[in-house]
């Protein structure tokens, strides 16, 4: 029996952590997966990889810009028209910051980072919550009462601690953690769970695309007790657990998955 009998929705699914999460839902037996991103080619590649895992999975591909409220509203309307519900939502779309301290950061750079990472996650989770409020829980794997839905926002270890040259990014991720806790409080009475995962440095195109940036990240990798990058799969595994009925009592948590970076 799968832990995921319902509908999964993943943003940022064209790459990295979002793609690994979408593929993991397929590997774990979820049969309806909506993948969202602004990168159309990346979405096609993710869809292809899902179909090579299982031909039984229905994939809904949604090209959406997380900066655009109307597109997010239309996305949710489309998923609900197609499948009638959203049970597991992982909001992974995000951008890296501009890599400068505040006096070298323009308001436009600040707005872009926070617009995608924080406002975009808020717009998505607001739509997901609105749908989850309308649906009944699905049966759980062992008969315990299920939830109406579970949301996982991707924050960062940098939402928990600071680092040089990242004020806009760190603030955007701290905001995601704060939003997660507040939504968890507000929607507990509605039987919806909202948690976040805070990845440490993870090997994805975000960290590996630019060798100069990767070099700048090396001290953060070295500081973590485990002394290595995480994999996108290791982050996806945490997301799936939080979405599953094995986590029915986990609420408002910021699950740090970082090889120990923040405990050092
Ligand atoms: N990789 C890391 O080390 C790391 C660490 C902590 C947190 N994170 C967070 O994890 C999440 C996923 O990052 P990743 O490492 O997989 O990066 P990635 O660059 O591989 O994937 C990010 C995805 O988000 C999409 N995206 C960006 N802006 C968008 C927009 N406006 N609308 C729609 N989609 C948009 C991109 O197209 C891309 O597919 C991000 O929120 C990131 O901040 C990553």
Short mmCIF file of C-alpha atoms and ligand atoms in Angstrom, two decimals:
data_model
loop_
_atom_site.label_atom_id
_atom_site.label_comp_id
_atom_site.label_asym_id
_atom_site.label_seq_id
_atom_site.Cartn_x
_atom_site.Cartn_y
_atom_site.Cartn_z
CA UNK A 1 0.00 0.00 0.00
CA UNK A 2 1.32 3.44 -0.88
CA UNK A 3 1.61 6.19 1.72
CA UNK A 4 0.46 8.60 -1.00
CA UNK A 5 -3.00 7.66 -2.30
CA UNK A 6 -3.87 11.29 -3.14
CA UNK A 7 -2.70 14.16 -5.33
CA UNK A 8 0.80 15.65 -5.03
CA UNK A 9 1.79 19.13 -6.18
CA UNK A 10 5.43 20.25 -6.34
CA UNK A 11 6.75 23.67 -7.30
CA UNK A 12 10.30 24.18 -8.51
CA UNK A 13 9.83 20.73 -10.05
CA UNK A 14 11.95 21.44 -13.14
CA UNK A 15 15.21 21.07 -11.23
CA UNK A 16 17.07 20.06 -8.10
CA UNK A 17 15.10 19.45 -4.91
CA UNK A 18 11.68 19.98 -6.53
CA UNK A 19 12.44 17.46 -9.28
CA UNK A 20 13.80 14.91 -6.78
CA UNK A 21 10.63 15.36 -4.72
CA UNK A 22 8.33 14.86 -7.72
CA UNK A 23 10.27 11.73 -8.74
CA UNK A 24 10.11 10.45 -5.17
CA UNK A 25 6.32 10.76 -5.11
CA UNK A 26 6.27 8.61 -8.24
CA UNK A 27 8.71 6.09 -6.75
CA UNK A 28 6.55 5.86 -3.62
CA UNK A 29 3.39 5.05 -5.54
CA UNK A 30 1.62 8.41 -5.86
CA UNK A 31 -0.38 8.25 -9.08
CA UNK A 32 -1.33 11.91 -9.58
CA UNK A 33 1.49 14.45 -9.57
CA UNK A 34 1.30 18.09 -10.62
CA UNK A 35 4.70 19.56 -11.43
CA UNK A 36 5.04 23.37 -11.58
CA UNK A 37 7.87 25.66 -12.55
CA UNK A 38 8.63 28.56 -14.87
CA UNK A 39 11.13 26.36 -16.79
CA UNK A 40 9.11 24.53 -19.45
CA UNK A 41 12.00 22.40 -20.74
CA UNK A 42 12.93 21.31 -17.23
CA UNK A 43 9.33 20.34 -16.55
CA UNK A 44 9.27 18.15 -19.67
CA UNK A 45 12.44 16.43 -18.51
CA UNK A 46 10.93 15.80 -15.05
CA UNK A 47 7.75 14.43 -16.64
CA UNK A 48 9.85 12.09 -18.79
CA UNK A 49 11.77 10.87 -15.76
CA UNK A 50 8.49 10.23 -13.91
CA UNK A 51 7.15 8.20 -16.81
CA UNK A 52 10.30 6.11 -16.83
CA UNK A 53 9.62 5.30 -13.16
CA UNK A 54 6.00 4.34 -13.82
CA UNK A 55 3.68 4.60 -16.79
CA UNK A 56 0.71 4.57 -14.38
CA UNK A 57 1.44 8.04 -12.99
CA UNK A 58 -0.69 10.86 -14.35
CA UNK A 59 1.44 14.00 -14.59
CA UNK A 60 0.01 17.49 -14.87
CA UNK A 61 2.57 19.98 -16.16
CA UNK A 62 2.03 23.59 -15.14
CA UNK A 63 4.28 26.37 -16.36
CA UNK A 64 3.91 29.03 -13.69
CA UNK A 65 5.87 32.06 -12.53
CA UNK A 66 5.79 32.27 -8.74
CA UNK A 67 5.91 36.06 -8.99
CA UNK A 68 2.50 36.13 -10.69
CA UNK A 69 -0.52 35.81 -8.39
CA UNK A 70 -2.98 35.28 -11.26
CA UNK A 71 -0.92 32.38 -12.61
CA UNK A 72 -0.85 30.70 -9.20
CA UNK A 73 -4.61 31.06 -8.80
CA UNK A 74 -5.13 29.62 -12.30
CA UNK A 75 -2.74 26.76 -11.53
CA UNK A 76 -4.72 25.67 -8.49
CA UNK A 77 -8.03 26.05 -10.34
CA UNK A 78 -6.64 23.80 -13.07
CA UNK A 79 -5.42 21.07 -10.70
CA UNK A 80 -8.73 21.04 -8.83
CA UNK A 81 -10.70 20.93 -12.10
CA UNK A 82 -8.60 17.95 -13.18
CA UNK A 83 -8.29 15.93 -9.97
CA UNK A 84 -10.63 17.55 -7.43
CA UNK A 85 -8.09 17.87 -4.62
CA UNK A 86 -4.49 18.47 -3.53
CA UNK A 87 -3.22 16.31 -0.67
CA UNK A 88 0.55 16.86 -0.55
CA UNK A 89 2.08 20.16 -1.58
CA UNK A 90 5.82 20.84 -1.59
CA UNK A 91 6.72 24.43 -2.35
CA UNK A 92 10.31 24.25 -3.53
CA UNK A 93 10.60 27.01 -6.17
CA UNK A 94 13.29 29.43 -5.15
CA UNK A 95 16.16 31.61 -6.23
CA UNK A 96 19.54 32.18 -4.70
CA UNK A 97 20.24 35.71 -3.45
CA UNK A 98 22.50 38.28 -5.07
CA UNK A 99 25.46 37.34 -2.85
CA UNK A 100 26.12 40.85 -1.51
CA UNK A 101 25.78 42.56 1.83
CA UNK A 102 22.95 45.04 2.29
CA UNK A 103 24.68 48.22 1.12
CA UNK A 104 25.47 46.52 -2.19
CA UNK A 105 21.96 45.11 -2.62
CA UNK A 106 19.41 47.00 -4.67
CA UNK A 107 15.75 47.12 -3.76
CA UNK A 108 15.02 45.26 -7.00
CA UNK A 109 17.36 42.40 -6.00
CA UNK A 110 15.77 42.29 -2.56
CA UNK A 111 12.30 42.23 -4.11
CA UNK A 112 13.18 39.42 -6.53
CA UNK A 113 14.63 37.17 -3.82
CA UNK A 114 11.75 37.77 -1.45
CA UNK A 115 9.19 37.80 -4.26
CA UNK A 116 9.99 34.24 -5.31
CA UNK A 117 11.17 32.68 -2.06
CA UNK A 118 8.74 34.23 0.42
CA UNK A 119 5.83 35.89 -1.40
CA UNK A 120 5.71 33.08 -3.97
CA UNK A 121 5.66 30.42 -1.26
CA UNK A 122 2.96 32.37 0.57
CA UNK A 123 0.81 32.69 -2.57
CA UNK A 124 1.19 28.98 -3.28
CA UNK A 125 0.46 27.84 0.26
CA UNK A 126 -2.51 30.22 0.50
CA UNK A 127 -4.03 28.56 -2.59
CA UNK A 128 -3.20 25.08 -1.29
CA UNK A 129 -4.74 25.81 2.11
CA UNK A 130 -7.90 27.19 0.49
CA UNK A 131 -8.34 23.95 -1.46
CA UNK A 132 -7.45 21.68 1.47
CA UNK A 133 -10.14 23.40 3.57
CA UNK A 134 -12.74 22.11 1.08
CA UNK A 135 -11.73 18.45 1.07
CA UNK A 136 -12.13 15.47 3.39
CA UNK A 137 -9.12 13.48 4.64
CA UNK A 138 -8.08 10.38 2.76
CA UNK A 139 -7.66 7.11 4.69
CA UNK A 140 -4.24 6.74 6.31
CA UNK A 141 -1.86 3.79 5.95
CA UNK A 142 -2.72 2.26 9.37
CA UNK A 143 -6.24 3.50 10.04
CA UNK A 144 -5.31 6.47 12.24
CA UNK A 145 -7.25 9.66 11.40
CA UNK A 146 -5.74 11.24 8.29
CA UNK A 147 -5.23 14.92 7.55
CA UNK A 148 -7.09 17.04 5.03
CA UNK A 149 -3.77 17.92 3.50
CA UNK A 150 -0.10 18.48 4.25
CA UNK A 151 2.07 21.34 3.04
CA UNK A 152 5.86 21.44 3.10
CA UNK A 153 7.56 24.74 2.39
CA UNK A 154 11.24 24.64 1.51
CA UNK A 155 13.10 27.14 3.66
CA UNK A 156 16.85 26.78 4.35
CA UNK A 157 19.41 26.37 7.08
CA UNK A 158 19.92 30.05 6.24
CA UNK A 159 16.46 30.76 7.58
CA UNK A 160 17.77 29.60 10.96
CA UNK A 161 21.25 31.17 10.99
CA UNK A 162 22.93 34.01 9.10
CA UNK A 163 25.94 33.98 6.81
CA UNK A 164 28.01 36.64 5.04
CA UNK A 165 26.59 38.36 1.97
CA UNK A 166 23.11 36.91 2.12
CA UNK A 167 20.74 39.28 3.95
CA UNK A 168 17.90 39.13 1.41
CA UNK A 169 18.12 35.35 0.99
CA UNK A 170 18.40 34.60 4.73
CA UNK A 171 15.49 36.92 5.47
CA UNK A 172 13.35 35.34 2.75
CA UNK A 173 13.92 31.90 4.27
CA UNK A 174 13.39 33.05 7.87
CA UNK A 175 10.10 34.48 6.61
CA UNK A 176 9.13 31.09 5.19
CA UNK A 177 9.77 29.49 8.60
CA UNK A 178 7.67 32.17 10.35
CA UNK A 179 4.86 31.81 7.82
CA UNK A 180 4.93 28.02 8.24
CA UNK A 181 4.54 28.25 12.01
CA UNK A 182 1.67 30.74 11.76
CA UNK A 183 -0.20 28.72 9.13
CA UNK A 184 0.32 25.60 11.24
CA UNK A 185 -1.33 27.34 14.19
CA UNK A 186 -4.18 28.78 12.13
CA UNK A 187 -5.05 25.58 10.24
CA UNK A 188 -4.55 22.97 12.97
CA UNK A 189 -8.23 23.24 13.82
CA UNK A 190 -8.96 22.43 10.17
CA UNK A 191 -6.80 19.30 10.31
CA UNK A 192 -4.24 20.59 7.82
CA UNK A 193 -0.54 20.24 8.57
CA UNK A 194 2.05 22.83 7.51
CA UNK A 195 5.76 22.19 8.00
CA UNK A 196 8.98 23.27 6.40
CA UNK A 197 12.26 21.63 5.50
CA UNK A 198 15.46 23.65 5.92
CA UNK A 199 18.11 22.15 3.64
CA UNK A 200 21.80 22.66 4.14
CA UNK A 201 24.07 23.06 1.14
CA UNK A 202 22.66 20.61 -1.37
CA UNK A 203 24.08 19.49 -4.70
CA UNK A 204 21.64 20.96 -7.23
CA UNK A 205 22.01 23.31 -10.21
CA UNK A 206 21.49 26.19 -7.74
CA UNK A 207 24.78 25.42 -6.00
CA UNK A 208 26.68 23.72 -8.79
CA UNK A 209 25.80 25.88 -11.79
CA UNK A 210 28.43 28.55 -11.11
CA UNK A 211 31.97 27.52 -10.03
CA UNK A 212 32.62 30.91 -8.39
CA UNK A 213 29.51 30.54 -6.24
CA UNK A 214 30.41 26.93 -5.43
CA UNK A 215 33.84 28.07 -4.23
CA UNK A 216 32.17 30.66 -2.00
CA UNK A 217 30.01 27.90 -0.51
CA UNK A 218 32.94 25.62 0.37
CA UNK A 219 33.44 27.08 3.90
CA UNK A 220 29.78 26.39 4.66
CA UNK A 221 30.23 22.80 3.52
CA UNK A 222 33.39 22.42 5.62
CA UNK A 223 31.78 23.90 8.77
CA UNK A 224 28.98 21.32 8.83
CA UNK A 225 30.01 18.39 11.06
CA UNK A 226 29.29 15.92 8.28
CA UNK A 227 31.57 17.93 5.97
CA UNK A 228 29.71 17.30 2.73
CA UNK A 229 26.85 18.56 0.61
CA UNK A 230 23.48 16.92 0.85
CA UNK A 231 21.78 15.34 -2.12
CA UNK A 232 18.45 16.43 -3.53
CA UNK A 233 17.18 12.94 -2.72
CA UNK A 234 18.03 13.39 0.98
CA UNK A 235 15.93 16.56 1.05
CA UNK A 236 13.11 14.96 -0.92
CA UNK A 237 13.01 12.07 1.57
CA UNK A 238 12.35 14.52 4.42
CA UNK A 239 9.61 16.22 2.39
CA UNK A 240 7.84 12.95 1.65
CA UNK A 241 7.91 11.86 5.27
CA UNK A 242 6.37 15.17 6.35
CA UNK A 243 3.67 14.80 3.69
CA UNK A 244 2.87 11.22 4.68
CA UNK A 245 0.41 9.85 7.22
CA UNK A 246 3.45 8.69 9.24
CA UNK A 247 3.83 12.34 10.28
CA UNK A 248 0.22 13.03 11.36
CA UNK A 249 1.34 14.66 14.66
CA UNK A 250 4.13 16.79 13.18
CA UNK A 251 2.95 20.38 12.93
CA UNK A 252 4.68 23.73 12.33
CA UNK A 253 8.11 22.11 12.39
CA UNK A 254 11.22 23.48 10.68
CA UNK A 255 13.08 20.26 9.92
CA UNK A 256 16.75 21.08 9.38
CA UNK A 257 18.41 18.60 6.99
CA UNK A 258 21.94 19.95 6.83
CA UNK A 259 24.57 17.46 8.02
CA UNK A 260 24.65 19.33 11.33
CA UNK A 261 25.54 22.84 10.03
CA UNK A 262 23.28 24.74 12.44
CA UNK A 263 24.38 22.83 15.56
CA UNK A 264 28.01 23.82 15.16
N1 LIG B 1 20.57 23.79 -3.10
C1 LIG B 1 20.78 24.24 -1.87
O1 LIG B 1 21.91 24.21 -1.34
C2 LIG B 1 19.64 24.78 -1.07
C3 LIG B 1 19.84 25.00 0.31
C4 LIG B 1 18.81 25.48 1.07
C5 LIG B 1 17.59 25.75 0.49
N2 LIG B 1 17.43 25.56 -0.85
C6 LIG B 1 16.11 25.87 -1.40
O2 LIG B 1 15.59 24.71 -2.03
C7 LIG B 1 14.69 25.11 -3.07
C8 LIG B 1 15.05 24.38 -4.33
O3 LIG B 1 16.35 24.79 -4.73
P1 LIG B 1 17.31 23.89 -5.64
O4 LIG B 1 18.59 23.81 -4.96
O5 LIG B 1 16.60 22.69 -6.07
O6 LIG B 1 17.53 24.91 -6.87
P2 LIG B 1 17.29 24.75 -8.43
O7 LIG B 1 17.79 26.03 -9.00
O8 LIG B 1 17.84 23.47 -8.88
O9 LIG B 1 15.70 24.69 -8.55
C9 LIG B 1 14.89 25.81 -8.28
C10 LIG B 1 13.71 25.76 -9.22
O10 LIG B 1 12.86 26.88 -8.91
C11 LIG B 1 12.41 27.40 -10.14
N3 LIG B 1 12.04 28.81 -10.02
C12 LIG B 1 12.85 29.84 -9.71
N4 LIG B 1 12.16 30.99 -9.80
C13 LIG B 1 10.90 30.67 -10.17
C14 LIG B 1 9.74 31.43 -10.42
N5 LIG B 1 9.73 32.77 -10.35
N6 LIG B 1 8.62 30.78 -10.77
C15 LIG B 1 8.61 29.43 -10.90
N7 LIG B 1 9.69 28.66 -10.66
C16 LIG B 1 10.83 29.28 -10.30
C17 LIG B 1 13.58 27.23 -11.10
O11 LIG B 1 13.17 27.29 -12.45
C18 LIG B 1 14.10 25.87 -10.69
O12 LIG B 1 13.53 24.84 -11.44
C19 LIG B 1 14.82 26.63 -3.19
O13 LIG B 1 13.73 27.22 -2.47
C20 LIG B 1 16.12 26.92 -2.48
O14 LIG B 1 16.17 28.22 -1.96
C21 LIG B 1 18.41 25.07 -1.63
#
